[in-house]
């Protein structure tokens, strides 16, 4: 069965900051790339992951995991033989994830979401079942958002979905060129309130 949250966590060694401290430090160092000062709320996480069919998920990819706010709930829900690949451009966050999450199903990768196809290919996968994005699409450098959306659509299997949470509804502009079926919801219990989208690949 799915690994319990305690099994997926490592007791924080002395000198390793709490997730909230680490996230805030990351924001101070790279405000544009991190795009937020507070990690996602539990309510947002539950709503975003609600539609995932965990029994048919062998590869889950997360873009912009930060300090792992979503990684732990994903690992709690994932099957024992599934894999979570978390991709972040911030080397400090990747080191933090490696130091604080111990789970054989988990791989933290320093890189860009735009390279998702290469990153999963190097790890033996053709396609991802689900891809989750916490990226600040509206503040990414010009051209990066459209490139990530196109690469994501290509990397998903038919029937899979792109899960996106964002503070601005403008993120939908990146999805519309690729996804015909897009579900939407709001989560007010988050700082700031978030727009949630699920783009289903036919
Ligand atoms: C809003 S923060 C993530 C919040 C976190 N997922 C949560 O739920 O609290 C955005 C993250 O995206 C990462 N990021 C920015 N551009 C990226 C890119 N092109 N590829 C992968 N990660 C990126 C940043 O380093 C940062 O960790």
JSON list of C-alpha atoms and ligand atoms in Angstrom, two decimals:
[
{"chain": "A", "resi": 1, "resn": "UNK", "atom": "CA", "xyz": [0.00, 0.00, 0.00]},
{"chain": "A", "resi": 2, "resn": "UNK", "atom": "CA", "xyz": [1.01, 3.63, -0.17]},
{"chain": "A", "resi": 3, "resn": "UNK", "atom": "CA", "xyz": [3.93, 4.63, 2.03]},
{"chain": "A", "resi": 4, "resn": "UNK", "atom": "CA", "xyz": [2.91, 6.47, 5.20]},
{"chain": "A", "resi": 5, "resn": "UNK", "atom": "CA", "xyz": [3.94, 10.08, 5.54]},
{"chain": "A", "resi": 6, "resn": "UNK", "atom": "CA", "xyz": [6.27, 9.23, 8.41]},
{"chain": "A", "resi": 7, "resn": "UNK", "atom": "CA", "xyz": [8.07, 6.65, 6.24]},
{"chain": "A", "resi": 8, "resn": "UNK", "atom": "CA", "xyz": [8.51, 9.22, 3.46]},
{"chain": "A", "resi": 9, "resn": "UNK", "atom": "CA", "xyz": [10.08, 11.77, 5.79]},
{"chain": "A", "resi": 10, "resn": "UNK", "atom": "CA", "xyz": [13.46, 11.93, 7.39]},
{"chain": "A", "resi": 11, "resn": "UNK", "atom": "CA", "xyz": [13.77, 13.52, 10.82]},
{"chain": "A", "resi": 12, "resn": "UNK", "atom": "CA", "xyz": [15.25, 16.93, 10.10]},
{"chain": "A", "resi": 13, "resn": "UNK", "atom": "CA", "xyz": [18.98, 16.83, 10.99]},
{"chain": "A", "resi": 14, "resn": "UNK", "atom": "CA", "xyz": [20.32, 19.69, 13.10]},
{"chain": "A", "resi": 15, "resn": "UNK", "atom": "CA", "xyz": [21.07, 22.74, 10.97]},
{"chain": "A", "resi": 16, "resn": "UNK", "atom": "CA", "xyz": [18.43, 21.95, 8.30]},
{"chain": "A", "resi": 17, "resn": "UNK", "atom": "CA", "xyz": [15.77, 24.71, 8.29]},
{"chain": "A", "resi": 18, "resn": "UNK", "atom": "CA", "xyz": [12.02, 24.01, 8.50]},
{"chain": "A", "resi": 19, "resn": "UNK", "atom": "CA", "xyz": [10.17, 23.91, 5.15]},
{"chain": "A", "resi": 20, "resn": "UNK", "atom": "CA", "xyz": [8.66, 27.38, 5.82]},
{"chain": "A", "resi": 21, "resn": "UNK", "atom": "CA", "xyz": [12.10, 28.89, 6.65]},
{"chain": "A", "resi": 22, "resn": "UNK", "atom": "CA", "xyz": [13.69, 27.24, 3.61]},
{"chain": "A", "resi": 23, "resn": "UNK", "atom": "CA", "xyz": [10.89, 28.42, 1.30]},
{"chain": "A", "resi": 24, "resn": "UNK", "atom": "CA", "xyz": [11.16, 32.00, 2.55]},
{"chain": "A", "resi": 25, "resn": "UNK", "atom": "CA", "xyz": [14.96, 31.95, 2.10]},
{"chain": "A", "resi": 26, "resn": "UNK", "atom": "CA", "xyz": [14.41, 30.66, -1.46]},
{"chain": "A", "resi": 27, "resn": "UNK", "atom": "CA", "xyz": [12.00, 33.52, -2.14]},
{"chain": "A", "resi": 28, "resn": "UNK", "atom": "CA", "xyz": [14.47, 36.13, -0.84]},
{"chain": "A", "resi": 29, "resn": "UNK", "atom": "CA", "xyz": [17.21, 34.70, -3.09]},
{"chain": "A", "resi": 30, "resn": "UNK", "atom": "CA", "xyz": [15.11, 34.18, -6.27]},
{"chain": "A", "resi": 31, "resn": "UNK", "atom": "CA", "xyz": [11.82, 36.13, -5.89]},
{"chain": "A", "resi": 32, "resn": "UNK", "atom": "CA", "xyz": [10.82, 35.97, -9.57]},
{"chain": "A", "resi": 33, "resn": "UNK", "atom": "CA", "xyz": [11.47, 32.24, -10.00]},
{"chain": "A", "resi": 34, "resn": "UNK", "atom": "CA", "xyz": [9.85, 31.25, -6.70]},
{"chain": "A", "resi": 35, "resn": "UNK", "atom": "CA", "xyz": [6.95, 33.69, -7.09]},
{"chain": "A", "resi": 36, "resn": "UNK", "atom": "CA", "xyz": [5.41, 33.22, -3.61]},
{"chain": "A", "resi": 37, "resn": "UNK", "atom": "CA", "xyz": [6.43, 33.60, 0.03]},
{"chain": "A", "resi": 38, "resn": "UNK", "atom": "CA", "xyz": [4.22, 30.88, 1.54]},
{"chain": "A", "resi": 39, "resn": "UNK", "atom": "CA", "xyz": [3.93, 27.21, 0.47]},
{"chain": "A", "resi": 40, "resn": "UNK", "atom": "CA", "xyz": [0.56, 25.82, -0.70]},
{"chain": "A", "resi": 41, "resn": "UNK", "atom": "CA", "xyz": [-2.18, 25.11, 1.88]},
{"chain": "A", "resi": 42, "resn": "UNK", "atom": "CA", "xyz": [-3.44, 21.60, 2.78]},
{"chain": "A", "resi": 43, "resn": "UNK", "atom": "CA", "xyz": [-6.84, 22.44, 1.27]},
{"chain": "A", "resi": 44, "resn": "UNK", "atom": "CA", "xyz": [-5.28, 23.43, -2.03]},
{"chain": "A", "resi": 45, "resn": "UNK", "atom": "CA", "xyz": [-3.24, 20.23, -2.10]},
{"chain": "A", "resi": 46, "resn": "UNK", "atom": "CA", "xyz": [-6.28, 18.01, -1.40]},
{"chain": "A", "resi": 47, "resn": "UNK", "atom": "CA", "xyz": [-8.42, 19.73, -4.03]},
{"chain": "A", "resi": 48, "resn": "UNK", "atom": "CA", "xyz": [-5.69, 19.69, -6.68]},
{"chain": "A", "resi": 49, "resn": "UNK", "atom": "CA", "xyz": [-4.89, 15.98, -6.21]},
{"chain": "A", "resi": 50, "resn": "UNK", "atom": "CA", "xyz": [-8.57, 14.95, -5.82]},
{"chain": "A", "resi": 51, "resn": "UNK", "atom": "CA", "xyz": [-9.21, 13.85, -9.45]},
{"chain": "A", "resi": 52, "resn": "UNK", "atom": "CA", "xyz": [-6.00, 11.76, -9.77]},
{"chain": "A", "resi": 53, "resn": "UNK", "atom": "CA", "xyz": [-6.58, 8.05, -10.48]},
{"chain": "A", "resi": 54, "resn": "UNK", "atom": "CA", "xyz": [-3.76, 6.72, -8.28]},
{"chain": "A", "resi": 55, "resn": "UNK", "atom": "CA", "xyz": [-4.33, 3.08, -9.25]},
{"chain": "A", "resi": 56, "resn": "UNK", "atom": "CA", "xyz": [-3.39, 3.97, -12.83]},
{"chain": "A", "resi": 57, "resn": "UNK", "atom": "CA", "xyz": [-0.49, 6.26, -12.05]},
{"chain": "A", "resi": 58, "resn": "UNK", "atom": "CA", "xyz": [2.97, 4.82, -12.62]},
{"chain": "A", "resi": 59, "resn": "UNK", "atom": "CA", "xyz": [4.80, 8.10, -13.19]},
{"chain": "A", "resi": 60, "resn": "UNK", "atom": "CA", "xyz": [3.86, 11.39, -11.53]},
{"chain": "A", "resi": 61, "resn": "UNK", "atom": "CA", "xyz": [5.99, 14.44, -12.38]},
{"chain": "A", "resi": 62, "resn": "UNK", "atom": "CA", "xyz": [6.01, 17.66, -10.37]},
{"chain": "A", "resi": 63, "resn": "UNK", "atom": "CA", "xyz": [7.39, 20.97, -11.66]},
{"chain": "A", "resi": 64, "resn": "UNK", "atom": "CA", "xyz": [8.61, 23.48, -9.08]},
{"chain": "A", "resi": 65, "resn": "UNK", "atom": "CA", "xyz": [8.33, 21.32, -5.93]},
{"chain": "A", "resi": 66, "resn": "UNK", "atom": "CA", "xyz": [10.09, 23.98, -3.84]},
{"chain": "A", "resi": 67, "resn": "UNK", "atom": "CA", "xyz": [10.52, 22.50, -0.35]},
{"chain": "A", "resi": 68, "resn": "UNK", "atom": "CA", "xyz": [8.26, 19.50, -1.09]},
{"chain": "A", "resi": 69, "resn": "UNK", "atom": "CA", "xyz": [4.84, 20.75, 0.06]},
{"chain": "A", "resi": 70, "resn": "UNK", "atom": "CA", "xyz": [3.12, 18.57, -2.56]},
{"chain": "A", "resi": 71, "resn": "UNK", "atom": "CA", "xyz": [5.75, 15.79, -2.71]},
{"chain": "A", "resi": 72, "resn": "UNK", "atom": "CA", "xyz": [4.81, 14.30, 0.66]},
{"chain": "A", "resi": 73, "resn": "UNK", "atom": "CA", "xyz": [1.02, 14.12, 0.00]},
{"chain": "A", "resi": 74, "resn": "UNK", "atom": "CA", "xyz": [1.72, 12.68, -3.48]},
{"chain": "A", "resi": 75, "resn": "UNK", "atom": "CA", "xyz": [3.95, 9.96, -1.99]},
{"chain": "A", "resi": 76, "resn": "UNK", "atom": "CA", "xyz": [1.27, 9.15, 0.60]},
{"chain": "A", "resi": 77, "resn": "UNK", "atom": "CA", "xyz": [-1.28, 8.52, -2.18]},
{"chain": "A", "resi": 78, "resn": "UNK", "atom": "CA", "xyz": [1.01, 6.85, -4.76]},
{"chain": "A", "resi": 79, "resn": "UNK", "atom": "CA", "xyz": [1.21, 3.06, -5.34]},
{"chain": "A", "resi": 80, "resn": "UNK", "atom": "CA", "xyz": [4.33, 1.22, -4.07]},
{"chain": "A", "resi": 81, "resn": "UNK", "atom": "CA", "xyz": [5.59, 0.63, -7.63]},
{"chain": "A", "resi": 82, "resn": "UNK", "atom": "CA", "xyz": [5.00, 4.20, -8.88]},
{"chain": "A", "resi": 83, "resn": "UNK", "atom": "CA", "xyz": [7.61, 6.95, -9.28]},
{"chain": "A", "resi": 84, "resn": "UNK", "atom": "CA", "xyz": [7.55, 10.66, -8.44]},
{"chain": "A", "resi": 85, "resn": "UNK", "atom": "CA", "xyz": [10.03, 12.84, -10.34]},
{"chain": "A", "resi": 86, "resn": "UNK", "atom": "CA", "xyz": [10.24, 16.39, -8.96]},
{"chain": "A", "resi": 87, "resn": "UNK", "atom": "CA", "xyz": [11.98, 18.94, -11.22]},
{"chain": "A", "resi": 88, "resn": "UNK", "atom": "CA", "xyz": [13.18, 22.32, -9.94]},
{"chain": "A", "resi": 89, "resn": "UNK", "atom": "CA", "xyz": [15.70, 24.85, -11.28]},
{"chain": "A", "resi": 90, "resn": "UNK", "atom": "CA", "xyz": [16.72, 25.82, -7.74]},
{"chain": "A", "resi": 91, "resn": "UNK", "atom": "CA", "xyz": [19.71, 23.71, -6.58]},
{"chain": "A", "resi": 92, "resn": "UNK", "atom": "CA", "xyz": [19.14, 24.70, -2.92]},
{"chain": "A", "resi": 93, "resn": "UNK", "atom": "CA", "xyz": [15.60, 23.25, -3.04]},
{"chain": "A", "resi": 94, "resn": "UNK", "atom": "CA", "xyz": [16.82, 20.04, -4.71]},
{"chain": "A", "resi": 95, "resn": "UNK", "atom": "CA", "xyz": [19.45, 19.55, -1.99]},
{"chain": "A", "resi": 96, "resn": "UNK", "atom": "CA", "xyz": [16.78, 20.24, 0.64]},
{"chain": "A", "resi": 97, "resn": "UNK", "atom": "CA", "xyz": [14.43, 17.64, -0.87]},
{"chain": "A", "resi": 98, "resn": "UNK", "atom": "CA", "xyz": [17.22, 15.06, -1.00]},
{"chain": "A", "resi": 99, "resn": "UNK", "atom": "CA", "xyz": [18.03, 15.75, 2.65]},
{"chain": "A", "resi": 100, "resn": "UNK", "atom": "CA", "xyz": [14.46, 15.63, 3.96]},
{"chain": "A", "resi": 101, "resn": "UNK", "atom": "CA", "xyz": [12.52, 13.07, 1.85]},
{"chain": "A", "resi": 102, "resn": "UNK", "atom": "CA", "xyz": [13.66, 9.47, 1.93]},
{"chain": "A", "resi": 103, "resn": "UNK", "atom": "CA", "xyz": [11.52, 7.26, -0.28]},
{"chain": "A", "resi": 104, "resn": "UNK", "atom": "CA", "xyz": [12.75, 4.88, -2.98]},
{"chain": "A", "resi": 105, "resn": "UNK", "atom": "CA", "xyz": [9.92, 6.06, -5.27]},
{"chain": "A", "resi": 106, "resn": "UNK", "atom": "CA", "xyz": [11.15, 9.68, -5.17]},
{"chain": "A", "resi": 107, "resn": "UNK", "atom": "CA", "xyz": [13.69, 11.40, -7.45]},
{"chain": "A", "resi": 108, "resn": "UNK", "atom": "CA", "xyz": [14.52, 15.11, -7.15]},
{"chain": "A", "resi": 109, "resn": "UNK", "atom": "CA", "xyz": [16.06, 16.50, -10.34]},
{"chain": "A", "resi": 110, "resn": "UNK", "atom": "CA", "xyz": [17.76, 19.87, -10.82]},
{"chain": "A", "resi": 111, "resn": "UNK", "atom": "CA", "xyz": [16.61, 21.12, -14.23]},
{"chain": "A", "resi": 112, "resn": "UNK", "atom": "CA", "xyz": [13.92, 22.94, -16.13]},
{"chain": "A", "resi": 113, "resn": "UNK", "atom": "CA", "xyz": [10.38, 21.74, -16.71]},
{"chain": "A", "resi": 114, "resn": "UNK", "atom": "CA", "xyz": [10.95, 22.59, -20.39]},
{"chain": "A", "resi": 115, "resn": "UNK", "atom": "CA", "xyz": [13.23, 19.51, -20.54]},
{"chain": "A", "resi": 116, "resn": "UNK", "atom": "CA", "xyz": [10.64, 17.12, -19.09]},
{"chain": "A", "resi": 117, "resn": "UNK", "atom": "CA", "xyz": [10.77, 14.68, -22.03]},
{"chain": "A", "resi": 118, "resn": "UNK", "atom": "CA", "xyz": [14.55, 14.27, -21.77]},
{"chain": "A", "resi": 119, "resn": "UNK", "atom": "CA", "xyz": [14.45, 14.04, -17.97]},
{"chain": "A", "resi": 120, "resn": "UNK", "atom": "CA", "xyz": [11.84, 11.26, -17.87]},
{"chain": "A", "resi": 121, "resn": "UNK", "atom": "CA", "xyz": [13.46, 9.50, -20.88]},
{"chain": "A", "resi": 122, "resn": "UNK", "atom": "CA", "xyz": [16.82, 9.34, -19.07]},
{"chain": "A", "resi": 123, "resn": "UNK", "atom": "CA", "xyz": [15.01, 7.60, -16.20]},
{"chain": "A", "resi": 124, "resn": "UNK", "atom": "CA", "xyz": [13.40, 4.96, -18.44]},
{"chain": "A", "resi": 125, "resn": "UNK", "atom": "CA", "xyz": [9.94, 6.43, -19.01]},
{"chain": "A", "resi": 126, "resn": "UNK", "atom": "CA", "xyz": [8.21, 7.24, -22.32]},
{"chain": "A", "resi": 127, "resn": "UNK", "atom": "CA", "xyz": [5.31, 9.16, -20.82]},
{"chain": "A", "resi": 128, "resn": "UNK", "atom": "CA", "xyz": [4.01, 10.60, -17.56]},
{"chain": "A", "resi": 129, "resn": "UNK", "atom": "CA", "xyz": [0.52, 9.79, -16.25]},
{"chain": "A", "resi": 130, "resn": "UNK", "atom": "CA", "xyz": [0.15, 13.10, -14.40]},
{"chain": "A", "resi": 131, "resn": "UNK", "atom": "CA", "xyz": [2.19, 16.30, -14.35]},
{"chain": "A", "resi": 132, "resn": "UNK", "atom": "CA", "xyz": [1.66, 18.90, -11.64]},
{"chain": "A", "resi": 133, "resn": "UNK", "atom": "CA", "xyz": [2.88, 22.48, -11.93]},
{"chain": "A", "resi": 134, "resn": "UNK", "atom": "CA", "xyz": [3.53, 24.98, -9.18]},
{"chain": "A", "resi": 135, "resn": "UNK", "atom": "CA", "xyz": [5.49, 27.20, -11.56]},
{"chain": "A", "resi": 136, "resn": "UNK", "atom": "CA", "xyz": [4.93, 30.97, -11.53]},
{"chain": "A", "resi": 137, "resn": "UNK", "atom": "CA", "xyz": [3.96, 30.96, -15.24]},
{"chain": "A", "resi": 138, "resn": "UNK", "atom": "CA", "xyz": [3.28, 34.69, -15.45]},
{"chain": "A", "resi": 139, "resn": "UNK", "atom": "CA", "xyz": [6.76, 35.66, -14.20]},
{"chain": "A", "resi": 140, "resn": "UNK", "atom": "CA", "xyz": [8.81, 33.10, -16.15]},
{"chain": "A", "resi": 141, "resn": "UNK", "atom": "CA", "xyz": [11.19, 34.54, -18.80]},
{"chain": "A", "resi": 142, "resn": "UNK", "atom": "CA", "xyz": [9.55, 35.22, -22.19]},
{"chain": "A", "resi": 143, "resn": "UNK", "atom": "CA", "xyz": [8.91, 32.05, -24.19]},
{"chain": "A", "resi": 144, "resn": "UNK", "atom": "CA", "xyz": [9.50, 29.64, -21.30]},
{"chain": "A", "resi": 145, "resn": "UNK", "atom": "CA", "xyz": [5.80, 29.22, -20.37]},
{"chain": "A", "resi": 146, "resn": "UNK", "atom": "CA", "xyz": [4.67, 28.27, -23.92]},
{"chain": "A", "resi": 147, "resn": "UNK", "atom": "CA", "xyz": [7.67, 25.91, -24.28]},
{"chain": "A", "resi": 148, "resn": "UNK", "atom": "CA", "xyz": [6.81, 24.17, -21.00]},
{"chain": "A", "resi": 149, "resn": "UNK", "atom": "CA", "xyz": [3.13, 23.82, -21.97]},
{"chain": "A", "resi": 150, "resn": "UNK", "atom": "CA", "xyz": [4.05, 22.24, -25.34]},
{"chain": "A", "resi": 151, "resn": "UNK", "atom": "CA", "xyz": [6.64, 19.89, -23.78]},
{"chain": "A", "resi": 152, "resn": "UNK", "atom": "CA", "xyz": [4.15, 18.87, -21.09]},
{"chain": "A", "resi": 153, "resn": "UNK", "atom": "CA", "xyz": [1.43, 17.97, -23.57]},
{"chain": "A", "resi": 154, "resn": "UNK", "atom": "CA", "xyz": [3.92, 15.84, -25.49]},
{"chain": "A", "resi": 155, "resn": "UNK", "atom": "CA", "xyz": [5.15, 14.09, -22.34]},
{"chain": "A", "resi": 156, "resn": "UNK", "atom": "CA", "xyz": [1.67, 13.08, -21.06]},
{"chain": "A", "resi": 157, "resn": "UNK", "atom": "CA", "xyz": [0.03, 9.79, -22.00]},
{"chain": "A", "resi": 158, "resn": "UNK", "atom": "CA", "xyz": [-3.47, 9.92, -23.52]},
{"chain": "A", "resi": 159, "resn": "UNK", "atom": "CA", "xyz": [-5.93, 10.01, -20.60]},
{"chain": "A", "resi": 160, "resn": "UNK", "atom": "CA", "xyz": [-3.35, 11.69, -18.38]},
{"chain": "A", "resi": 161, "resn": "UNK", "atom": "CA", "xyz": [-3.65, 15.21, -17.03]},
{"chain": "A", "resi": 162, "resn": "UNK", "atom": "CA", "xyz": [-1.72, 18.43, -16.44]},
{"chain": "A", "resi": 163, "resn": "UNK", "atom": "CA", "xyz": [-2.58, 19.81, -12.97]},
{"chain": "A", "resi": 164, "resn": "UNK", "atom": "CA", "xyz": [-1.87, 23.52, -12.57]},
{"chain": "A", "resi": 165, "resn": "UNK", "atom": "CA", "xyz": [-2.36, 25.88, -9.63]},
{"chain": "A", "resi": 166, "resn": "UNK", "atom": "CA", "xyz": [-1.68, 29.56, -10.01]},
{"chain": "A", "resi": 167, "resn": "UNK", "atom": "CA", "xyz": [-2.69, 32.88, -8.52]},
{"chain": "A", "resi": 168, "resn": "UNK", "atom": "CA", "xyz": [-3.67, 34.41, -11.88]},
{"chain": "A", "resi": 169, "resn": "UNK", "atom": "CA", "xyz": [-6.26, 32.92, -14.30]},
{"chain": "A", "resi": 170, "resn": "UNK", "atom": "CA", "xyz": [-3.98, 34.08, -17.14]},
{"chain": "A", "resi": 171, "resn": "UNK", "atom": "CA", "xyz": [-2.21, 30.71, -16.85]},
{"chain": "A", "resi": 172, "resn": "UNK", "atom": "CA", "xyz": [-5.14, 29.25, -18.81]},
{"chain": "A", "resi": 173, "resn": "UNK", "atom": "CA", "xyz": [-3.78, 31.05, -21.90]},
{"chain": "A", "resi": 174, "resn": "UNK", "atom": "CA", "xyz": [-0.83, 28.63, -21.83]},
{"chain": "A", "resi": 175, "resn": "UNK", "atom": "CA", "xyz": [-3.13, 25.60, -21.66]},
{"chain": "A", "resi": 176, "resn": "UNK", "atom": "CA", "xyz": [-5.74, 26.44, -24.30]},
{"chain": "A", "resi": 177, "resn": "UNK", "atom": "CA", "xyz": [-3.48, 25.87, -27.37]},
{"chain": "A", "resi": 178, "resn": "UNK", "atom": "CA", "xyz": [-2.86, 22.25, -26.32]},
{"chain": "A", "resi": 179, "resn": "UNK", "atom": "CA", "xyz": [-5.72, 20.98, -24.15]},
{"chain": "A", "resi": 180, "resn": "UNK", "atom": "CA", "xyz": [-9.33, 20.76, -25.37]},
{"chain": "A", "resi": 181, "resn": "UNK", "atom": "CA", "xyz": [-10.81, 19.62, -22.04]},
{"chain": "A", "resi": 182, "resn": "UNK", "atom": "CA", "xyz": [-9.86, 21.90, -19.14]},
{"chain": "A", "resi": 183, "resn": "UNK", "atom": "CA", "xyz": [-11.58, 21.69, -15.74]},
{"chain": "A", "resi": 184, "resn": "UNK", "atom": "CA", "xyz": [-11.37, 24.64, -13.35]},
{"chain": "A", "resi": 185, "resn": "UNK", "atom": "CA", "xyz": [-11.88, 25.35, -9.63]},
{"chain": "A", "resi": 186, "resn": "UNK", "atom": "CA", "xyz": [-10.92, 28.02, -7.06]},
{"chain": "A", "resi": 187, "resn": "UNK", "atom": "CA", "xyz": [-9.34, 27.48, -3.66]},
{"chain": "A", "resi": 188, "resn": "UNK", "atom": "CA", "xyz": [-9.88, 30.47, -1.37]},
{"chain": "A", "resi": 189, "resn": "UNK", "atom": "CA", "xyz": [-8.13, 28.86, 1.61]},
{"chain": "A", "resi": 190, "resn": "UNK", "atom": "CA", "xyz": [-4.64, 29.63, 0.34]},
{"chain": "A", "resi": 191, "resn": "UNK", "atom": "CA", "xyz": [-2.37, 32.70, 0.45]},
{"chain": "A", "resi": 192, "resn": "UNK", "atom": "CA", "xyz": [-3.19, 34.13, -2.00]},
{"chain": "A", "resi": 193, "resn": "UNK", "atom": "CA", "xyz": [-6.35, 32.29, -3.23]},
{"chain": "A", "resi": 194, "resn": "UNK", "atom": "CA", "xyz": [-5.49, 30.02, -6.15]},
{"chain": "A", "resi": 195, "resn": "UNK", "atom": "CA", "xyz": [-6.92, 29.07, -9.53]},
{"chain": "A", "resi": 196, "resn": "UNK", "atom": "CA", "xyz": [-6.81, 25.34, -10.20]},
{"chain": "A", "resi": 197, "resn": "UNK", "atom": "CA", "xyz": [-6.84, 23.77, -13.67]},
{"chain": "A", "resi": 198, "resn": "UNK", "atom": "CA", "xyz": [-6.86, 20.17, -14.87]},
{"chain": "A", "resi": 199, "resn": "UNK", "atom": "CA", "xyz": [-6.00, 19.78, -18.57]},
{"chain": "A", "resi": 200, "resn": "UNK", "atom": "CA", "xyz": [-7.02, 16.27, -19.72]},
{"chain": "A", "resi": 201, "resn": "UNK", "atom": "CA", "xyz": [-5.18, 14.80, -22.69]},
{"chain": "A", "resi": 202, "resn": "UNK", "atom": "CA", "xyz": [-7.57, 12.97, -25.06]},
{"chain": "B", "resi": 1, "resn": "LIG", "atom": "C1", "xyz": [5.66, 28.91, -6.16]},
{"chain": "B", "resi": 1, "resn": "LIG", "atom": "S1", "xyz": [7.15, 28.00, -5.99]},
{"chain": "B", "resi": 1, "resn": "LIG", "atom": "C2", "xyz": [6.61, 26.35, -5.66]},
{"chain": "B", "resi": 1, "resn": "LIG", "atom": "C3", "xyz": [5.68, 26.16, -4.55]},
{"chain": "B", "resi": 1, "resn": "LIG", "atom": "C4", "xyz": [5.51, 24.76, -4.04]},
{"chain": "B", "resi": 1, "resn": "LIG", "atom": "N1", "xyz": [5.30, 23.79, -5.11]},
{"chain": "B", "resi": 1, "resn": "LIG", "atom": "C5", "xyz": [4.35, 24.75, -3.08]},
{"chain": "B", "resi": 1, "resn": "LIG", "atom": "O1", "xyz": [3.36, 24.07, -3.33]},
{"chain": "B", "resi": 1, "resn": "LIG", "atom": "O2", "xyz": [4.41, 25.41, -2.07]},
{"chain": "B", "resi": 1, "resn": "LIG", "atom": "C6", "xyz": [7.73, 27.86, -7.66]},
{"chain": "B", "resi": 1, "resn": "LIG", "atom": "C7", "xyz": [8.91, 26.89, -7.88]},
{"chain": "B", "resi": 1, "resn": "LIG", "atom": "O3", "xyz": [9.15, 26.79, -9.28]},
{"chain": "B", "resi": 1, "resn": "LIG", "atom": "C8", "xyz": [10.56, 26.65, -9.48]},
{"chain": "B", "resi": 1, "resn": "LIG", "atom": "N2", "xyz": [10.83, 26.95, -10.90]},
{"chain": "B", "resi": 1, "resn": "LIG", "atom": "C9", "xyz": [10.82, 28.16, -11.53]},
{"chain": "B", "resi": 1, "resn": "LIG", "atom": "N3", "xyz": [11.05, 27.99, -12.86]},
{"chain": "B", "resi": 1, "resn": "LIG", "atom": "C10", "xyz": [11.18, 26.65, -13.08]},
{"chain": "B", "resi": 1, "resn": "LIG", "atom": "C11", "xyz": [11.39, 25.84, -14.25]},
{"chain": "B", "resi": 1, "resn": "LIG", "atom": "N4", "xyz": [11.53, 26.38, -15.48]},
{"chain": "B", "resi": 1, "resn": "LIG", "atom": "N5", "xyz": [11.44, 24.49, -14.10]},
{"chain": "B", "resi": 1, "resn": "LIG", "atom": "C12", "xyz": [11.31, 23.92, -12.88]},
{"chain": "B", "resi": 1, "resn": "LIG", "atom": "N6", "xyz": [11.12, 24.63, -11.73]},
{"chain": "B", "resi": 1, "resn": "LIG", "atom": "C13", "xyz": [11.05, 25.97, -11.84]},
{"chain": "B", "resi": 1, "resn": "LIG", "atom": "C14", "xyz": [11.15, 27.61, -8.45]},
{"chain": "B", "resi": 1, "resn": "LIG", "atom": "O4", "xyz": [12.50, 27.33, -8.18]},
{"chain": "B", "resi": 1, "resn": "LIG", "atom": "C15", "xyz": [10.23, 27.33, -7.25]},
{"chain": "B", "resi": 1, "resn": "LIG", "atom": "O5", "xyz": [10.71, 26.26, -6.46]}
]
